[in-house]
Amino acid sequence: MAKVGFIGLGNMGMPMAENLLKGAYEVTGFDLNAAATERLVDNGGSRANSLADACNAAEIVITMLPSGEQVREVYLGAGGVLASIRRGTLLIDSSTIDVQTAREVAQAAQNKGFA
């Protein structure tokens, strides 16, 4: 069973995470809204207490965030995704963001050895 760290459990992210649970993925979710993570737990997922917790054991990290600023912070910030994942982790950002931010984060990931 593949381990997924899912960051951003809002209107778009929660249904995506729930579908992964139905597909027999092990999903650990992180969201600033405690009610969202509680809903994920109620549906069979696990709660991460930090971004690092969501990423540490994940084979796949999926983000679904509302803005480019948040994507930059989540991926590039101290204790963020790029600081917390291990080699071989698949990164999927499903956020609707500007091209410049997507390229900036992709370049930062590439600079750290992630394709």
PDB file of C-alpha atoms in Angstrom:
ATOM      1  CA  MET A   1       0.000   0.000   0.000  1.00  0.00           C
ATOM      2  CA  ALA A   2       1.577   3.282  -1.114  1.00  0.00           C
ATOM      3  CA  LYS A   3       1.965   5.973   1.536  1.00  0.00           C
ATOM      4  CA  VAL A   4       0.658   9.409   0.571  1.00  0.00           C
ATOM      5  CA  GLY A   5       1.213  12.674   2.405  1.00  0.00           C
ATOM      6  CA  PHE A   6      -1.641  14.998   1.450  1.00  0.00           C
ATOM      7  CA  ILE A   7      -1.320  18.706   2.235  1.00  0.00           C
ATOM      8  CA  GLY A   8      -4.382  20.906   1.833  1.00  0.00           C
ATOM      9  CA  LEU A   9      -7.675  19.265   2.760  1.00  0.00           C
ATOM     10  CA  GLY A  10     -10.091  21.941   1.599  1.00  0.00           C
ATOM     11  CA  ASN A  11     -12.931  21.836  -0.921  1.00  0.00           C
ATOM     12  CA  MET A  12     -10.751  20.235  -3.596  1.00  0.00           C
ATOM     13  CA  GLY A  13      -8.159  18.405  -1.520  1.00  0.00           C
ATOM     14  CA  MET A  14     -10.500  16.502   0.780  1.00  0.00           C
ATOM     15  CA  PRO A  15     -12.405  14.676  -1.981  1.00  0.00           C
ATOM     16  CA  MET A  16      -9.079  13.822  -3.626  1.00  0.00           C
ATOM     17  CA  ALA A  17      -7.695  12.418  -0.361  1.00  0.00           C
ATOM     18  CA  GLU A  18     -10.905  10.475   0.277  1.00  0.00           C
ATOM     19  CA  ASN A  19     -10.707   8.904  -3.190  1.00  0.00           C
ATOM     20  CA  LEU A  20      -7.138   7.834  -2.492  1.00  0.00           C
ATOM     21  CA  LEU A  21      -8.330   6.140   0.702  1.00  0.00           C
ATOM     22  CA  LYS A  22     -10.962   4.266  -1.329  1.00  0.00           C
ATOM     23  CA  GLY A  23      -8.188   3.183  -3.678  1.00  0.00           C
ATOM     24  CA  ALA A  24      -6.297   1.506  -0.832  1.00  0.00           C
ATOM     25  CA  TYR A  25      -3.652   4.188  -0.363  1.00  0.00           C
ATOM     26  CA  GLU A  26      -2.428   5.000   3.132  1.00  0.00           C
ATOM     27  CA  VAL A  27      -3.100   8.755   3.439  1.00  0.00           C
ATOM     28  CA  THR A  28      -1.637  11.048   6.074  1.00  0.00           C
ATOM     29  CA  GLY A  29      -3.091  14.539   5.828  1.00  0.00           C
ATOM     30  CA  PHE A  30      -2.091  17.981   7.003  1.00  0.00           C
ATOM     31  CA  ASP A  31      -4.254  21.097   7.001  1.00  0.00           C
ATOM     32  CA  LEU A  32      -4.337  24.203   9.176  1.00  0.00           C
ATOM     33  CA  ASN A  33      -8.046  23.524   9.709  1.00  0.00           C
ATOM     34  CA  ALA A  34      -8.297  20.868  12.440  1.00  0.00           C
ATOM     35  CA  ALA A  35     -11.834  19.920  11.353  1.00  0.00           C
ATOM     36  CA  ALA A  36     -10.496  18.932   7.936  1.00  0.00           C
ATOM     37  CA  THR A  37      -7.889  16.589   9.348  1.00  0.00           C
ATOM     38  CA  GLU A  38     -10.491  15.159  11.724  1.00  0.00           C
ATOM     39  CA  ARG A  39     -12.730  14.360   8.742  1.00  0.00           C
ATOM     40  CA  LEU A  40      -9.830  12.585   7.049  1.00  0.00           C
ATOM     41  CA  VAL A  41      -9.218  10.528  10.198  1.00  0.00           C
ATOM     42  CA  ASP A  42     -12.933   9.674  10.382  1.00  0.00           C
ATOM     43  CA  ASN A  43     -12.650   8.317   6.835  1.00  0.00           C
ATOM     44  CA  GLY A  44      -9.651   6.107   7.580  1.00  0.00           C
ATOM     45  CA  GLY A  45      -6.710   8.451   7.073  1.00  0.00           C
ATOM     46  CA  SER A  46      -4.095   9.635   9.545  1.00  0.00           C
ATOM     47  CA  ARG A  47      -3.446  13.111  10.925  1.00  0.00           C
ATOM     48  CA  ALA A  48      -0.086  14.819  10.512  1.00  0.00           C
ATOM     49  CA  ASN A  49       0.770  17.430  13.119  1.00  0.00           C
ATOM     50  CA  SER A  50       3.160  19.260  10.787  1.00  0.00           C
ATOM     51  CA  LEU A  51       4.274  19.422   7.176  1.00  0.00           C
ATOM     52  CA  ALA A  52       7.269  17.287   8.100  1.00  0.00           C
ATOM     53  CA  ASP A  53       4.983  14.658   9.652  1.00  0.00           C
ATOM     54  CA  ALA A  54       2.998  14.489   6.417  1.00  0.00           C
ATOM     55  CA  CYS A  55       6.165  14.037   4.357  1.00  0.00           C
ATOM     56  CA  ASN A  56       8.576  11.930   6.415  1.00  0.00           C
ATOM     57  CA  ALA A  57       7.336   8.448   5.510  1.00  0.00           C
ATOM     58  CA  ALA A  58       5.474   9.374   2.322  1.00  0.00           C
ATOM     59  CA  GLU A  59       6.302   7.816  -1.019  1.00  0.00           C
ATOM     60  CA  ILE A  60       4.034  10.391  -2.676  1.00  0.00           C
ATOM     61  CA  VAL A  61       3.351  13.962  -1.520  1.00  0.00           C
ATOM     62  CA  ILE A  62       0.324  15.723  -2.982  1.00  0.00           C
ATOM     63  CA  THR A  63      -0.454  19.376  -2.378  1.00  0.00           C
ATOM     64  CA  MET A  64      -3.721  21.155  -3.119  1.00  0.00           C
ATOM     65  CA  LEU A  65      -3.369  24.721  -1.903  1.00  0.00           C
ATOM     66  CA  PRO A  66      -5.267  27.943  -2.635  1.00  0.00           C
ATOM     67  CA  SER A  67      -2.412  30.241  -3.676  1.00  0.00           C
ATOM     68  CA  GLY A  68       1.075  30.414  -5.100  1.00  0.00           C
ATOM     69  CA  GLU A  69       2.289  32.077  -1.920  1.00  0.00           C
ATOM     70  CA  GLN A  70       1.157  29.077   0.113  1.00  0.00           C
ATOM     71  CA  VAL A  71       2.728  26.643  -2.347  1.00  0.00           C
ATOM     72  CA  ARG A  72       6.074  28.461  -2.041  1.00  0.00           C
ATOM     73  CA  GLU A  73       5.844  28.453   1.750  1.00  0.00           C
ATOM     74  CA  VAL A  74       4.851  24.773   1.961  1.00  0.00           C
ATOM     75  CA  TYR A  75       7.560  23.550  -0.432  1.00  0.00           C
ATOM     76  CA  LEU A  76      10.394  25.991   0.215  1.00  0.00           C
ATOM     77  CA  GLY A  77       9.935  27.044   3.844  1.00  0.00           C
ATOM     78  CA  ALA A  78      11.852  25.743   6.833  1.00  0.00           C
ATOM     79  CA  GLY A  79      10.346  22.394   7.759  1.00  0.00           C
ATOM     80  CA  GLY A  80       8.522  22.311   4.435  1.00  0.00           C
ATOM     81  CA  VAL A  81       8.166  19.610   1.825  1.00  0.00           C
ATOM     82  CA  LEU A  82      11.613  19.887   0.228  1.00  0.00           C
ATOM     83  CA  ALA A  83      13.282  19.884   3.644  1.00  0.00           C
ATOM     84  CA  SER A  84      11.309  16.850   4.820  1.00  0.00           C
ATOM     85  CA  ILE A  85      11.115  14.346   1.974  1.00  0.00           C
ATOM     86  CA  ARG A  86      13.537  11.589   1.100  1.00  0.00           C
ATOM     87  CA  ARG A  87      15.006  10.670  -2.261  1.00  0.00           C
ATOM     88  CA  GLY A  88      12.566   8.943  -4.564  1.00  0.00           C
ATOM     89  CA  THR A  89       9.466  10.705  -3.237  1.00  0.00           C
ATOM     90  CA  LEU A  90       6.993  11.611  -5.980  1.00  0.00           C
ATOM     91  CA  LEU A  91       5.821  15.238  -5.694  1.00  0.00           C
ATOM     92  CA  ILE A  92       2.448  16.252  -7.147  1.00  0.00           C
ATOM     93  CA  ASP A  93       1.181  19.816  -6.838  1.00  0.00           C
ATOM     94  CA  SER A  94      -2.451  20.082  -7.910  1.00  0.00           C
ATOM     95  CA  SER A  95      -2.883  23.699  -6.830  1.00  0.00           C
ATOM     96  CA  THR A  96      -4.236  26.237  -9.303  1.00  0.00           C
ATOM     97  CA  ILE A  97      -1.355  28.714  -9.223  1.00  0.00           C
ATOM     98  CA  ASP A  98       0.608  31.062 -11.430  1.00  0.00           C
ATOM     99  CA  VAL A  99       3.213  29.694 -13.834  1.00  0.00           C
ATOM    100  CA  GLN A 100       6.080  31.614 -12.216  1.00  0.00           C
ATOM    101  CA  THR A 101       5.490  29.955  -8.835  1.00  0.00           C
ATOM    102  CA  ALA A 102       5.158  26.511 -10.409  1.00  0.00           C
ATOM    103  CA  ARG A 103       8.479  26.983 -12.208  1.00  0.00           C
ATOM    104  CA  GLU A 104      10.201  28.381  -9.107  1.00  0.00           C
ATOM    105  CA  VAL A 105       9.153  25.425  -6.960  1.00  0.00           C
ATOM    106  CA  ALA A 106       9.993  22.914  -9.711  1.00  0.00           C
ATOM    107  CA  GLN A 107      13.466  24.443 -10.079  1.00  0.00           C
ATOM    108  CA  ALA A 108      14.034  24.316  -6.313  1.00  0.00           C
ATOM    109  CA  ALA A 109      13.026  20.640  -6.307  1.00  0.00           C
ATOM    110  CA  GLN A 110      15.336  19.938  -9.227  1.00  0.00           C
ATOM    111  CA  ASN A 111      18.199  21.738  -7.462  1.00  0.00           C
ATOM    112  CA  LYS A 112      17.724  19.358  -4.526  1.00  0.00           C
ATOM    113  CA  GLY A 113      17.896  16.320  -6.802  1.00  0.00           C
ATOM    114  CA  PHE A 114      14.227  15.737  -7.509  1.00  0.00           C
ATOM    115  CA  ALA A 115      13.218  15.515 -11.161  1.00  0.00           C
TER     116      ALA A 115
END
